[in-house]
C-alpha atoms as a printed R data frame, in Angstrom:
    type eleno elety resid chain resno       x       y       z
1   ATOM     1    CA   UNK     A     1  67.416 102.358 100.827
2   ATOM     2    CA   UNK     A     2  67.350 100.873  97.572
3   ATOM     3    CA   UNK     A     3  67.956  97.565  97.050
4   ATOM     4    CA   UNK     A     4  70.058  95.621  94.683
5   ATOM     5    CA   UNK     A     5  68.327  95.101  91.236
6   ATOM     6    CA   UNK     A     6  70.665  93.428  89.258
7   ATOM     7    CA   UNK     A     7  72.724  90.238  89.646
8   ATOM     8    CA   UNK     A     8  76.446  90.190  90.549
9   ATOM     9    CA   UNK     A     9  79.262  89.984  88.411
10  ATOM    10    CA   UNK     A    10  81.801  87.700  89.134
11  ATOM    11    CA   UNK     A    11  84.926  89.952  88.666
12  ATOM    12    CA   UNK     A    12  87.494  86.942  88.944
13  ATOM    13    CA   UNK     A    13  86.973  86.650  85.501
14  ATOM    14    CA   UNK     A    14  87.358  89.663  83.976
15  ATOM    15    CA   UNK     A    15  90.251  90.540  81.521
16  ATOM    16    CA   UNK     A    16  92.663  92.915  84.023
17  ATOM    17    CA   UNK     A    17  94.375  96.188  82.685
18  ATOM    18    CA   UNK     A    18  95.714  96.968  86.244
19  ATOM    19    CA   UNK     A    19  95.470  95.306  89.683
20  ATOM    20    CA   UNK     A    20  97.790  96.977  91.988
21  ATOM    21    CA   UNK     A    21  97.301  95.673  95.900
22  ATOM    22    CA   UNK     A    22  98.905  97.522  98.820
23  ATOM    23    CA   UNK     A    23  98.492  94.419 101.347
24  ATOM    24    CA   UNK     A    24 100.501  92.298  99.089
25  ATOM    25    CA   UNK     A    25 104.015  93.019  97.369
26  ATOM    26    CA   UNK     A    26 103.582  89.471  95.508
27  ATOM    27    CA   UNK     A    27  99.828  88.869  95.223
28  ATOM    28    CA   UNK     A    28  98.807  85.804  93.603
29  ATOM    29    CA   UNK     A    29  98.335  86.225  89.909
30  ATOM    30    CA   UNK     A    30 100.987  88.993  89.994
31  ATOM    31    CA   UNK     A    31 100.677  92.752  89.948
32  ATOM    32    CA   UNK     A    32  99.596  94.434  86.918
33  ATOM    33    CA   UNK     A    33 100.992  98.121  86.948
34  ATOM    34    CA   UNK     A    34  99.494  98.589  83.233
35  ATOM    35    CA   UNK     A    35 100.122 102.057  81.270
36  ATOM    36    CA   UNK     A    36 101.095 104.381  84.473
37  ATOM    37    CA   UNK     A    37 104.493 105.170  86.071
38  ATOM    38    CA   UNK     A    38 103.734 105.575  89.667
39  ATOM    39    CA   UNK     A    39 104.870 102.217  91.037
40  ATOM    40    CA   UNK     A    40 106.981 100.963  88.225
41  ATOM    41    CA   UNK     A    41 110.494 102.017  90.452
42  ATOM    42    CA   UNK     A    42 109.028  99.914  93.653
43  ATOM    43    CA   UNK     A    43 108.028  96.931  91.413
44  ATOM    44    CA   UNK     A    44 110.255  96.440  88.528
45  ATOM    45    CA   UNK     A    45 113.159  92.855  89.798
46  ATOM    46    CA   UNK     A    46 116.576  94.549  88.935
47  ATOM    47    CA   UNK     A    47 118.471  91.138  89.083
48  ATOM    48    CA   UNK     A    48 116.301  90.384  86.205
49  ATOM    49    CA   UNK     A    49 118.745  92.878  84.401
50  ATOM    50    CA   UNK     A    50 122.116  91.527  86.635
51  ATOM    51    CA   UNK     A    51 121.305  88.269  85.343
52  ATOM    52    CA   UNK     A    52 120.781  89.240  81.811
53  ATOM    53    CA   UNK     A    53 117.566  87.778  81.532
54  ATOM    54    CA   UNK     A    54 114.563  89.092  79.592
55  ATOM    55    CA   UNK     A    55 111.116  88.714  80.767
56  ATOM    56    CA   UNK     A    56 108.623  87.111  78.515
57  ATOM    57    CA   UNK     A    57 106.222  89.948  77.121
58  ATOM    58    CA   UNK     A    58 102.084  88.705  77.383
59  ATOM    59    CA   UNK     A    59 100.035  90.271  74.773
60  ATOM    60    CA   UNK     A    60  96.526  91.598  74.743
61  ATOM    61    CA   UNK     A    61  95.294  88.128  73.043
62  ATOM    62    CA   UNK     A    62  96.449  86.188  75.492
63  ATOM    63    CA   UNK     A    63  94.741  84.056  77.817
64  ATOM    64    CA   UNK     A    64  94.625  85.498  80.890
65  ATOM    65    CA   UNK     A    65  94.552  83.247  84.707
66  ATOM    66    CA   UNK     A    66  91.416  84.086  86.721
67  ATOM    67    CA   UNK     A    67  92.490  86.422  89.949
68  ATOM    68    CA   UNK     A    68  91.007  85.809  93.099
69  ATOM    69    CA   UNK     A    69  89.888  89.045  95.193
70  ATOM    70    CA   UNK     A    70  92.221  89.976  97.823
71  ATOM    71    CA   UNK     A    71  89.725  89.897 100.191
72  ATOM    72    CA   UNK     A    72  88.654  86.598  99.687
73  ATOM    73    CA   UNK     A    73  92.449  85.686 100.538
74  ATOM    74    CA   UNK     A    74  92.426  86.782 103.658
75  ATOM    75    CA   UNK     A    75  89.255  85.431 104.436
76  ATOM    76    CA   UNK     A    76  90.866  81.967 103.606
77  ATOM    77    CA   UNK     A    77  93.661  82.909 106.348
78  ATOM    78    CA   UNK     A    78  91.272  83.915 108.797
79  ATOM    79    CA   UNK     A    79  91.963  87.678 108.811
80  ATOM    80    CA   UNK     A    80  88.825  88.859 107.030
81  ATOM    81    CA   UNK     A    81  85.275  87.501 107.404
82  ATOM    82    CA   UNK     A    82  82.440  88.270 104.644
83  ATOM    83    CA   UNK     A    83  79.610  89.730 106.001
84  ATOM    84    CA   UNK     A    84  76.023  87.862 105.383
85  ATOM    85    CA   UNK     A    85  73.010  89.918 104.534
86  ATOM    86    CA   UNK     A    86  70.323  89.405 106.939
87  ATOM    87    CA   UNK     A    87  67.787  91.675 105.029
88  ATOM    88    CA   UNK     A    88  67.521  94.172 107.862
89  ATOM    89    CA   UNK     A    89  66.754  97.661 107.381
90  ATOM    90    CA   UNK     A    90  70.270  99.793 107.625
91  ATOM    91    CA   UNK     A    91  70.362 101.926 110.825
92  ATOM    92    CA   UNK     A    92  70.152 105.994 109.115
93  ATOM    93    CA   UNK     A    93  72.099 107.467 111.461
94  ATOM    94    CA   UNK     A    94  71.275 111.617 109.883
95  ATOM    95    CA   UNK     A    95  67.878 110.898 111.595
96  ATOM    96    CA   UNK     A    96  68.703 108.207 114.937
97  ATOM    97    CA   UNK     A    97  72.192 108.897 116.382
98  ATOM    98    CA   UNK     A    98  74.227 105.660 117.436
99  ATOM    99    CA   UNK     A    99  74.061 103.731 120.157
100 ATOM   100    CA   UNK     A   100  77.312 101.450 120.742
101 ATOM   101    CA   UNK     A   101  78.252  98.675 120.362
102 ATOM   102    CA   UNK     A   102  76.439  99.913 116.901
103 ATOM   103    CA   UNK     A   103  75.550  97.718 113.902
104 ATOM   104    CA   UNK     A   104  77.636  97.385 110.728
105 ATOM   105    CA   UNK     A   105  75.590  99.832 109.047
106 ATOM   106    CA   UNK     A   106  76.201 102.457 111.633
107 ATOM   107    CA   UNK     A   107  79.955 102.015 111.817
108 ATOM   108    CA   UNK     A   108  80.317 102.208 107.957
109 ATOM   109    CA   UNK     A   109  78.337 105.674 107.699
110 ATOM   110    CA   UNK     A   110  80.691 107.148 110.663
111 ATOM   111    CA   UNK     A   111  83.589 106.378 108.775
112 ATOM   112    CA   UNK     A   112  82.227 107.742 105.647
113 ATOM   113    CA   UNK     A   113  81.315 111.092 107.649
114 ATOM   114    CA   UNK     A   114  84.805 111.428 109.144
115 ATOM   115    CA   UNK     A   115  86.590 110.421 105.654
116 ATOM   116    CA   UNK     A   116  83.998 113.110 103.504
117 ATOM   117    CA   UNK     A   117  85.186 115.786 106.380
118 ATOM   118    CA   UNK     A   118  88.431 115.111 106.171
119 ATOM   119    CA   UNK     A   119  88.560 115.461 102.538
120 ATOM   120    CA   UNK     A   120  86.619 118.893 102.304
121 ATOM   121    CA   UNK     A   121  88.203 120.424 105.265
122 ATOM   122    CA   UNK     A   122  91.571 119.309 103.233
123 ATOM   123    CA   UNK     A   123  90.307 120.746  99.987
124 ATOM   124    CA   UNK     A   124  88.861 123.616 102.015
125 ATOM   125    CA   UNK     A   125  92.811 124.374 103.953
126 ATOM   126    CA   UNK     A   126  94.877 123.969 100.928
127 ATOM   127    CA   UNK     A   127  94.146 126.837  98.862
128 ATOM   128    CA   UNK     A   128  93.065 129.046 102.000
129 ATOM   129    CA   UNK     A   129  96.821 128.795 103.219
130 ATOM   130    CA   UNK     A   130  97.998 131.444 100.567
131 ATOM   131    CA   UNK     A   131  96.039 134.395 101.415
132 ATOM   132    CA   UNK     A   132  92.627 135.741 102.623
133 ATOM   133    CA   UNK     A   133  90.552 134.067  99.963
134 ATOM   134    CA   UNK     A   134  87.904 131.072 101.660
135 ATOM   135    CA   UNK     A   135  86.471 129.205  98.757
136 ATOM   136    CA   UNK     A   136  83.744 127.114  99.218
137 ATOM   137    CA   UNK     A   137  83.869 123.396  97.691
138 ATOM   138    CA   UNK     A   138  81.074 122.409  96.187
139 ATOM   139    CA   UNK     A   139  81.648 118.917  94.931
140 ATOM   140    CA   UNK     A   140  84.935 116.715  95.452
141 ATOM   141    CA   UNK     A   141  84.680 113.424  93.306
C-alpha cells in the first residue's frame, strides 16, 4: 500500500465554485449551486420574489468566508467520529477473506466491492434489456 507522500491541503480555504450538501438544506456558509441547473428549482427562496426583494449578487473578486467540512460538523454534534491512523498495515482482503467484527480497512473494501458490482452489473443490464446483444464493460469512471 502506498503511503501518503505529500502534505495535506487544508480545503477550508479554498475559493468554492460549487458546494452542494445532501445532509444539509441550509449548511453553514450557504450552498453554492454554481453554473448547473440541476438543483436550482429545490434551492432558489420564492418569497424572495413575493417580497420584492433582490438578492445581493457576490462577484468572483470577492472575499470569500472559509467553509468548514461537513463532516467535521457532525463530528462537533457527536454523529461522526474521525478516524486516527495507527500506522497498521490495511487488511487485503483479495488475498485473506474477513473475519468479523472486521477492521476499518476490511469494511471499506466490501463496500467498494458491492458498490463497483453494482455499478457494472447496472451498466452491464441497461443496454442488454433491448435485445440479444451482451456487451462487455470495460472501464466505468
Amino acid at each position: 500500500w502506498a503511503r501518503r507522500c505529500v502534505e495535506e491541503t487544508d480545503t477550508t480555504e479554498m475559493r468554492l465554485e460549487r458546494r452542494i450538501s445532501a445532509v444539509y438544506k441550509d449548511i453553514p456558509g450557504g450552498q453554492l449551486l454554481g453554473p448547473t441547473y440541476d438543483y436550482t428549482h429545490r434551492l432558489l427562496d420564492f418569497t424572495l420574489l413575493a417580497n420584492g426583494e433582490a438578492p445581493t449578487l457576490t462577484t468572483a473578486d470577492s472575499e470569500q468566508q472559509p467553509s468548514p467540512h461537513v463532516f467535521s460538523l457532525l463530528a462537533r454534534q457527536g454523529l461522526a467520529k474521525f478516524e486516527e491512523d495507527s500506522g497498521a498495515q490495511p487488511d487485503d482482503i483479495t488475498r485473506t477473506p474477513p473475519v468479523y467484527p472486521c477492521s476499518r480497512s476490511s469494511r471499506l473494501q466490501q463496500l467498494m466491492r458491492g458498490d463497483e458490482g453494482y455499478l457494472l452489473a447496472l451498466a452491464y443490464s441497461t443496454p442488454r434489456g433491448s435485445g440479444r446483444n451482451h456487451p462487455f464493460a470495460a472501464e466505468i469512471r
